[in-house]
mmCIF file of C-alpha atoms in Angstrom:
data_model
loop_
_atom_site.group_PDB
_atom_site.id
_atom_site.type_symbol
_atom_site.label_atom_id
_atom_site.label_comp_id
_atom_site.label_asym_id
_atom_site.label_seq_id
_atom_site.Cartn_x
_atom_site.Cartn_y
_atom_site.Cartn_z
ATOM 1 C CA MET A 1 -19.242 7.636 -17.195
ATOM 2 C CA LEU A 2 -17.683 4.511 -16.241
ATOM 3 C CA TYR A 3 -13.499 4.422 -15.867
ATOM 4 C CA GLY A 4 -11.208 2.222 -14.826
ATOM 5 C CA ILE A 5 -7.771 2.793 -13.138
ATOM 6 C CA ILE A 6 -5.464 -0.024 -12.689
ATOM 7 C CA ASP A 7 -2.794 0.166 -10.119
ATOM 8 C CA ILE A 8 0.650 -2.099 -10.839
ATOM 9 C CA GLY A 9 1.776 -2.632 -7.432
ATOM 10 C CA SER A 10 4.883 -4.554 -6.128
ATOM 11 C CA ASN A 11 2.528 -7.331 -4.556
ATOM 12 C CA THR A 12 -0.938 -6.921 -6.275
ATOM 13 C CA ILE A 13 -2.255 -5.155 -9.394
ATOM 14 C CA ARG A 14 -5.654 -3.769 -8.574
ATOM 15 C CA MET A 15 -8.281 -2.299 -11.382
ATOM 16 C CA ASN A 16 -11.186 -0.145 -9.779
ATOM 17 C CA ILE A 17 -14.039 0.654 -11.992
ATOM 18 C CA TYR A 18 -15.701 4.195 -11.005
ATOM 19 C CA LYS A 19 -19.141 5.551 -12.018
ATOM 20 C CA ILE A 20 -18.263 9.424 -12.560
ATOM 21 C CA GLU A 21 -21.080 12.185 -12.253
ATOM 22 C CA GLY A 22 -19.597 15.608 -12.958
ATOM 23 C CA HIS A 23 -17.065 16.015 -10.506
ATOM 24 C CA ASN A 24 -18.353 12.838 -7.671
ATOM 25 C CA PHE A 25 -17.200 9.394 -8.324
ATOM 26 C CA ASN A 26 -18.237 6.247 -6.681
ATOM 27 C CA LEU A 27 -16.585 2.905 -6.613
ATOM 28 C CA LEU A 28 -18.566 0.263 -8.883
ATOM 29 C CA LEU A 29 -15.891 -2.869 -8.732
ATOM 30 C CA SER A 30 -12.831 -3.747 -7.613
ATOM 31 C CA LYS A 31 -10.347 -6.366 -8.852
ATOM 32 C CA LYS A 32 -7.087 -7.587 -7.779
ATOM 33 C CA GLU A 33 -4.498 -10.404 -8.425
ATOM 34 C CA ALA A 34 -1.571 -10.975 -6.427
ATOM 35 C CA VAL A 35 1.052 -11.267 -9.170
ATOM 36 C CA GLY A 36 4.090 -10.645 -6.650
ATOM 37 C CA LEU A 37 6.161 -8.816 -9.617
ATOM 38 C CA VAL A 38 8.992 -8.264 -6.659
ATOM 39 C CA GLN A 39 9.477 -11.964 -7.066
ATOM 40 C CA TYR A 40 10.983 -11.631 -10.928
ATOM 41 C CA VAL A 41 13.198 -8.617 -10.177
ATOM 42 C CA LYS A 42 16.907 -9.851 -9.927
ATOM 43 C CA LYS A 43 19.668 -7.480 -9.393
ATOM 44 C CA SER A 44 17.365 -4.600 -10.226
ATOM 45 C CA VAL A 45 16.198 -6.370 -13.465
ATOM 46 C CA MET A 46 12.661 -7.583 -14.197
ATOM 47 C CA SER A 47 12.742 -10.904 -15.814
ATOM 48 C CA GLN A 48 10.917 -11.675 -19.222
ATOM 49 C CA GLU A 49 8.720 -14.132 -16.874
ATOM 50 C CA GLY A 50 7.699 -11.142 -14.571
ATOM 51 C CA VAL A 51 6.935 -9.003 -18.062
ATOM 52 C CA ASP A 52 4.912 -12.002 -19.084
ATOM 53 C CA ARG A 53 3.205 -12.146 -16.002
ATOM 54 C CA LEU A 54 2.343 -8.675 -15.987
ATOM 55 C CA ALA A 55 0.997 -8.633 -19.575
ATOM 56 C CA GLU A 56 -1.164 -12.074 -18.787
ATOM 57 C CA CYS A 57 -3.056 -9.853 -15.698
ATOM 58 C CA LEU A 58 -3.320 -6.449 -17.995
ATOM 59 C CA ASP A 59 -4.932 -8.905 -20.434
ATOM 60 C CA GLN A 60 -7.330 -10.505 -18.563
ATOM 61 C CA PHE A 61 -7.905 -6.950 -17.131
ATOM 62 C CA ARG A 62 -8.486 -5.614 -20.464
ATOM 63 C CA GLU A 63 -10.960 -8.123 -21.410
ATOM 64 C CA MET A 64 -13.090 -7.167 -18.349
ATOM 65 C CA ILE A 65 -12.975 -3.529 -19.626
ATOM 66 C CA ASP A 66 -14.335 -4.619 -22.853
ATOM 67 C CA ILE A 67 -16.888 -6.659 -21.319
ATOM 68 C CA LEU A 68 -18.358 -3.691 -18.980
ATOM 69 C CA HIS A 69 -18.306 -1.458 -21.952
ATOM 70 C CA LEU A 70 -16.078 1.126 -19.589
ATOM 71 C CA ASP A 71 -15.849 4.558 -21.522
ATOM 72 C CA GLY A 72 -12.287 4.567 -20.622
ATOM 73 C CA TYR A 73 -9.127 3.713 -18.407
ATOM 74 C CA SER A 74 -5.673 4.515 -16.992
ATOM 75 C CA ALA A 75 -2.645 2.428 -15.668
ATOM 76 C CA PHE A 76 -0.106 3.333 -13.393
ATOM 77 C CA ALA A 77 2.829 1.766 -11.717
ATOM 78 C CA THR A 78 4.619 2.615 -8.470
ATOM 79 C CA ALA A 79 7.682 0.914 -6.878
ATOM 80 C CA SER A 80 6.979 -2.171 -8.784
ATOM 81 C CA LEU A 81 8.374 -0.853 -11.986
ATOM 82 C CA ARG A 82 10.215 2.571 -10.213
ATOM 83 C CA ASN A 83 12.532 0.316 -8.682
ATOM 84 C CA ILE A 84 13.984 -1.510 -11.657
ATOM 85 C CA ASN A 85 16.780 -0.538 -14.071
ATOM 86 C CA ASN A 86 14.565 -2.082 -16.809
ATOM 87 C CA SER A 87 11.522 0.308 -16.565
ATOM 88 C CA GLN A 88 11.123 1.669 -19.754
ATOM 89 C CA ASP A 89 11.686 -1.709 -21.225
ATOM 90 C CA VAL A 90 9.010 -3.615 -19.319
ATOM 91 C CA ILE A 91 6.878 -0.238 -20.149
ATOM 92 C CA ASP A 92 7.543 -0.432 -24.001
ATOM 93 C CA ALA A 93 7.099 -4.171 -23.876
ATOM 94 C CA ILE A 94 3.713 -4.310 -22.455
ATOM 95 C CA ASP A 95 2.694 -1.137 -24.621
ATOM 96 C CA GLN A 96 3.470 -3.500 -27.680
ATOM 97 C CA LYS A 97 2.108 -6.832 -26.204
ATOM 98 C CA CYS A 98 -1.252 -5.449 -24.427
ATOM 99 C CA HIS A 99 -1.463 -1.764 -25.824
ATOM 100 C CA VAL A 100 -1.782 -0.386 -22.485
ATOM 101 C CA HIS A 101 0.287 2.823 -21.293
ATOM 102 C CA ILE A 102 1.634 2.535 -18.256
ATOM 103 C CA ASP A 103 2.236 6.112 -16.398
ATOM 104 C CA LEU A 104 5.503 5.312 -13.970
ATOM 105 C CA LEU A 105 4.648 7.590 -11.032
ATOM 106 C CA SER A 106 7.879 8.950 -8.999
ATOM 107 C CA GLY A 107 7.855 8.266 -4.762
ATOM 108 C CA ALA A 108 6.938 12.041 -4.662
ATOM 109 C CA GLN A 109 4.107 11.799 -6.755
ATOM 110 C CA GLU A 110 2.526 8.356 -5.458
ATOM 111 C CA GLY A 111 2.842 10.101 -2.215
ATOM 112 C CA ARG A 112 1.043 13.506 -3.191
ATOM 113 C CA ILE A 113 -1.517 11.779 -5.581
ATOM 114 C CA SER A 114 -2.366 9.267 -2.595
ATOM 115 C CA PHE A 115 -2.553 12.375 0.100
ATOM 116 C CA HIS A 116 -4.994 13.962 -2.463
ATOM 117 C CA GLY A 117 -7.171 10.791 -2.766
ATOM 118 C CA ALA A 118 -7.446 10.145 0.695
ATOM 119 C CA ILE A 119 -7.778 14.324 2.057
ATOM 120 C CA TYR A 120 -11.610 14.581 2.329
ATOM 121 C CA GLY A 121 -11.625 11.435 4.577
ATOM 122 C CA LEU A 122 -8.921 12.176 7.124
ATOM 123 C CA SER A 123 -10.272 13.072 10.971
ATOM 124 C CA HIS A 124 -7.505 15.557 11.917
ATOM 125 C CA GLN A 125 -6.504 18.404 10.087
ATOM 126 C CA ASN A 126 -2.823 18.034 11.076
ATOM 127 C CA GLY A 127 -0.435 14.713 11.140
ATOM 128 C CA ILE A 128 1.349 12.275 9.313
ATOM 129 C CA TYR A 129 0.335 10.279 6.334
ATOM 130 C CA VAL A 130 1.486 6.881 5.242
ATOM 131 C CA ASP A 131 0.797 5.131 2.241
ATOM 132 C CA THR A 132 2.243 1.313 2.661
ATOM 133 C CA GLY A 133 2.594 -0.821 -0.252
ATOM 134 C CA GLY A 134 4.593 -3.990 -1.380
ATOM 135 C CA GLY A 135 7.759 -2.063 -2.764
ATOM 136 C CA SER A 136 7.607 1.153 -0.880
ATOM 137 C CA SER A 137 5.777 3.286 1.965
ATOM 138 C CA GLU A 138 5.428 6.566 1.080
ATOM 139 C CA VAL A 139 5.197 9.710 4.147
ATOM 140 C CA ILE A 140 3.382 13.161 3.666
ATOM 141 C CA LEU A 141 3.573 15.544 7.261
ATOM 142 C CA TYR A 142 0.625 17.790 6.451
ATOM 143 C CA ASP A 143 -0.485 20.798 8.469
ATOM 144 C CA LYS A 144 -4.139 22.401 8.069
ATOM 145 C CA ARG A 145 -4.631 19.966 5.348
ATOM 146 C CA GLN A 146 -1.712 20.952 2.967
ATOM 147 C CA ILE A 147 1.062 18.956 2.465
ATOM 148 C CA GLY A 148 4.516 19.897 4.050
ATOM 149 C CA PHE A 149 6.693 17.298 3.469
ATOM 150 C CA VAL A 150 7.048 14.298 1.183
ATOM 151 C CA ALA A 151 9.394 11.204 1.000
ATOM 152 C CA SER A 152 9.465 7.821 -0.182
ATOM 153 C CA LEU A 153 10.955 4.797 1.724
ATOM 154 C CA PRO A 154 12.392 1.797 -0.092
ATOM 155 C CA VAL A 155 10.514 -0.583 2.595
ATOM 156 C CA GLY A 156 7.373 -2.654 1.519
ATOM 157 C CA SER A 157 5.769 -5.472 2.984
ATOM 158 C CA LEU A 158 6.654 -7.689 0.121
ATOM 159 C CA ASN A 159 10.285 -6.757 -0.175
ATOM 160 C CA LEU A 160 11.262 -6.674 3.484
ATOM 161 C CA TYR A 161 9.569 -9.905 3.433
ATOM 162 C CA ASN A 162 11.742 -11.508 0.563
ATOM 163 C CA LYS A 163 14.682 -9.870 2.201
ATOM 164 C CA TYR A 164 14.331 -10.561 5.968
ATOM 165 C CA VAL A 165 12.077 -13.342 6.457
ATOM 166 C CA LYS A 166 12.942 -16.971 6.216
ATOM 167 C CA ASN A 167 9.544 -19.002 6.953
ATOM 168 C CA ILE A 168 5.865 -17.374 7.154
ATOM 169 C CA ILE A 169 6.046 -15.374 10.336
ATOM 170 C CA PRO A 170 9.486 -13.527 10.831
ATOM 171 C CA THR A 171 11.369 -14.589 13.966
ATOM 172 C CA LYS A 172 12.610 -12.180 16.671
ATOM 173 C CA SER A 173 15.739 -11.513 15.311
ATOM 174 C CA GLU A 174 14.529 -11.124 11.989
ATOM 175 C CA ILE A 175 11.866 -8.937 13.305
ATOM 176 C CA LYS A 176 14.940 -6.910 15.087
ATOM 177 C CA GLU A 177 16.186 -6.639 11.719
ATOM 178 C CA ILE A 178 13.201 -5.716 9.811
ATOM 179 C CA GLN A 179 12.687 -2.779 12.637
ATOM 180 C CA GLU A 180 16.421 -1.436 12.391
ATOM 181 C CA ARG A 181 15.806 -1.405 8.719
ATOM 182 C CA ILE A 182 12.747 0.877 8.718
ATOM 183 C CA LEU A 183 14.405 3.303 11.324
ATOM 184 C CA LYS A 184 17.543 3.674 9.160
ATOM 185 C CA GLU A 185 15.049 4.615 6.361
ATOM 186 C CA LEU A 186 13.254 7.127 8.832
ATOM 187 C CA ASN A 187 16.251 8.437 10.055
ATOM 188 C CA ALA A 188 17.856 9.213 6.560
ATOM 189 C CA ILE A 189 14.534 11.534 5.736
ATOM 190 C CA ASP A 190 14.214 12.715 8.697
ATOM 191 C CA ARG A 191 17.397 14.784 8.991
ATOM 192 C CA LYS A 192 16.952 16.986 12.478
ATOM 193 C CA LYS A 193 15.120 13.793 13.769
ATOM 194 C CA SER A 194 12.720 16.033 15.018
ATOM 195 C CA VAL A 195 10.551 16.827 11.840
ATOM 196 C CA LEU A 196 8.427 13.420 11.446
ATOM 197 C CA LYS A 197 6.626 13.709 14.844
ATOM 198 C CA ALA A 198 2.493 13.880 15.064
ATOM 199 C CA ASP A 199 0.025 12.809 17.507
ATOM 200 C CA ASP A 200 -2.182 11.601 14.191
ATOM 201 C CA LEU A 201 -1.025 8.873 12.087
ATOM 202 C CA SER A 202 -3.557 8.435 9.035
ATOM 203 C CA VAL A 203 -2.545 5.248 7.205
ATOM 204 C CA THR A 204 -3.713 3.560 3.768
ATOM 205 C CA GLY A 205 -2.736 0.333 2.182
ATOM 206 C CA GLY A 206 -3.311 -3.310 1.711
ATOM 207 C CA SER A 207 -1.415 -3.993 4.923
ATOM 208 C CA MET A 208 -3.744 -1.658 6.839
ATOM 209 C CA ARG A 209 -6.492 -2.942 5.874
ATOM 210 C CA ALA A 210 -5.766 -6.117 6.532
ATOM 211 C CA ILE A 211 -4.914 -5.711 9.699
ATOM 212 C CA ARG A 212 -7.862 -3.275 10.460
ATOM 213 C CA SER A 213 -9.950 -6.728 9.475
ATOM 214 C CA LEU A 214 -7.305 -8.816 11.824
ATOM 215 C CA LEU A 215 -8.251 -6.404 15.048
ATOM 216 C CA ILE A 216 -12.014 -6.884 13.835
ATOM 217 C CA SER A 217 -11.639 -10.660 13.792
ATOM 218 C CA MET A 218 -9.634 -10.618 17.156
ATOM 219 C CA ARG A 219 -12.567 -8.287 18.882
ATOM 220 C CA TRP A 220 -9.976 -5.947 19.329
ATOM 221 C CA ILE A 221 -12.064 -3.486 17.915
ATOM 222 C CA GLU A 222 -15.801 -3.091 16.521
ATOM 223 C CA LYS A 223 -16.575 -3.334 12.415
ATOM 224 C CA GLU A 224 -17.407 0.570 12.712
ATOM 225 C CA VAL A 225 -14.164 1.392 13.809
ATOM 226 C CA TYR A 226 -11.637 3.200 11.957
ATOM 227 C CA GLU A 227 -9.485 4.922 14.493
ATOM 228 C CA PHE A 228 -7.878 3.681 17.460
ATOM 229 C CA ASP A 229 -4.807 4.155 20.035
ATOM 230 C CA ALA A 230 -1.634 3.471 18.291
ATOM 231 C CA SER A 231 -0.336 1.436 21.231
ATOM 232 C CA MET A 232 -2.405 -1.228 19.753
ATOM 233 C CA LEU A 233 -0.224 -2.371 16.984
ATOM 234 C CA ARG A 234 2.830 -3.060 19.550
ATOM 235 C CA ARG A 235 0.447 -5.208 21.743
ATOM 236 C CA LEU A 236 -0.603 -7.112 18.460
ATOM 237 C CA VAL A 237 3.200 -7.369 17.402
ATOM 238 C CA LYS A 238 3.912 -9.002 20.798
ATOM 239 C CA TYR A 239 0.726 -10.974 20.469
ATOM 240 C CA LEU A 240 1.196 -12.638 17.087
ATOM 241 C CA GLN A 241 5.055 -13.372 18.157
ATOM 242 C CA GLU A 242 3.632 -15.755 21.053
ATOM 243 C CA ASP A 243 2.584 -18.707 19.006
ATOM 244 C CA GLU A 244 3.414 -18.904 15.133
ATOM 245 C CA SER A 245 0.932 -21.470 14.405
ATOM 246 C CA LYS A 246 -2.267 -19.697 15.839
ATOM 247 C CA THR A 247 -0.545 -16.291 13.849
ATOM 248 C CA ILE A 248 -0.464 -18.095 10.474
ATOM 249 C CA HIS A 249 -4.016 -19.548 11.057
ATOM 250 C CA LEU A 250 -5.389 -16.085 12.020
ATOM 251 C CA PHE A 251 -4.056 -14.664 8.861
ATOM 252 C CA LEU A 252 -5.219 -17.375 6.452
ATOM 253 C CA LYS A 253 -8.872 -16.771 8.039
ATOM 254 C CA VAL A 254 -8.534 -13.004 7.710
ATOM 255 C CA LYS A 255 -6.298 -12.376 4.541
ATOM 256 C CA PRO A 256 -5.296 -15.685 3.261
ATOM 257 C CA ASP A 257 -3.711 -13.905 -0.083
ATOM 258 C CA ARG A 258 -1.513 -11.779 2.534
ATOM 259 C CA VAL A 259 -0.390 -14.142 4.584
ATOM 260 C CA HIS A 260 3.128 -13.816 3.888
ATOM 261 C CA THR A 261 3.113 -9.900 3.972
ATOM 262 C CA MET A 262 0.896 -9.554 6.795
ATOM 263 C CA PHE A 263 3.334 -9.176 9.501
ATOM 264 C CA THR A 264 5.846 -7.312 7.894
ATOM 265 C CA GLY A 265 3.032 -4.676 7.023
ATOM 266 C CA LEU A 266 2.217 -4.752 10.200
ATOM 267 C CA LEU A 267 5.929 -3.936 11.671
ATOM 268 C CA ILE A 268 6.329 -0.877 8.755
ATOM 269 C CA ILE A 269 2.973 0.677 10.537
ATOM 270 C CA ASP A 270 3.993 0.114 14.102
ATOM 271 C CA THR A 271 7.389 1.415 13.769
ATOM 272 C CA ILE A 272 6.194 4.821 11.797
ATOM 273 C CA ALA A 273 3.973 5.081 14.808
ATOM 274 C CA GLN A 274 6.727 4.515 17.800
ATOM 275 C CA TYR A 275 9.280 6.854 15.702
ATOM 276 C CA THR A 276 6.504 9.799 14.703
ATOM 277 C CA LYS A 277 5.303 9.148 18.718
ATOM 278 C CA ALA A 278 1.759 8.863 16.835
ATOM 279 C CA LYS A 279 -1.110 8.691 20.047
ATOM 280 C CA ARG A 280 -3.800 7.416 17.124
ATOM 281 C CA ILE A 281 -4.014 5.578 13.999
ATOM 282 C CA GLN A 282 -6.717 6.290 11.573
ATOM 283 C CA VAL A 283 -7.516 3.833 8.482
ATOM 284 C CA SER A 284 -8.143 5.681 5.131
ATOM 285 C CA THR A 285 -10.134 4.016 2.583
ATOM 286 C CA ASN A 286 -8.932 6.045 -0.023
ATOM 287 C CA GLY A 287 -5.364 6.726 -1.446
ATOM 288 C CA VAL A 288 -3.366 6.692 -4.664
ATOM 289 C CA ARG A 289 -5.990 5.184 -6.899
ATOM 290 C CA GLU A 290 -8.699 7.957 -6.148
ATOM 291 C CA GLY A 291 -5.987 10.824 -6.130
ATOM 292 C CA TYR A 292 -5.225 9.372 -9.731
ATOM 293 C CA LEU A 293 -8.642 9.662 -10.682
ATOM 294 C CA MET A 294 -8.915 12.598 -9.294
ATOM 295 C CA GLU A 295 -6.048 14.259 -10.773
ATOM 296 C CA LYS A 296 -5.573 13.017 -14.100
ATOM 297 C CA ILE A 297 -8.991 11.955 -15.229
ATOM 298 C CA LEU A 298 -11.273 14.977 -13.518
ATOM 299 C CA GLY A 299 -8.569 17.639 -13.382
ATOM 300 C CA GLU A 300 -8.907 18.732 -9.648
#
């Protein structure tokens, strides 16, 4: 069985195609488009231009689905549609235009499903799991691989960039503003100021994968490494502030489509790592798309 999962994010829209055999599945193909839906949101309302851009992307994916003769597909949205006031209007419009039904996930659902998709690849029984996106970041505290706490922070790599960064690389004052905003959101969910503490931080999402690729390109870690000391992120933040043009060149070399959001994504992960007093960072390659396939399609 061939099945497609379409993930409608604030920054990118991605379709993964999986081959399913029983309760096992393998990723065969991944296609993404950097649509940047959050750019089309003004005063918490997505414009008609944004709806048209989303429809255009989904039509392209539908064509691919037809060409590959998939057995089925599902589409879901996260903060891209969750954080706007006309989300149902957008969902209805896409249903009419593209005949694609969009399943809108809450922040708690997104965090739980993402953790479910990643759990079997996590190295540690206890810790904190983070899924960073363009419009939100989900934080899960887990013990013995069981969820103990889930929260969704309304901060993502793209919405922080749009709100706080004037050029491509944030200035020192902009970095401080971004860090203070992230800390404010963390303090809001960590009421006792002692819950979100763990030695091990597992992180998924495009920002984390891009940062890992950057560390490999800089030869700070080897290609086969998916876990490293958390202090490396602090060093990286300082290093990237030294020379803006060199940093832009590095970003363009590693992930040109994330040149504007890689730094803000790094700040989210590093600030969470410092807040939680994490000692180690594990890069998780699975997340919400795999979790959605397991829960909604395979019924696990």
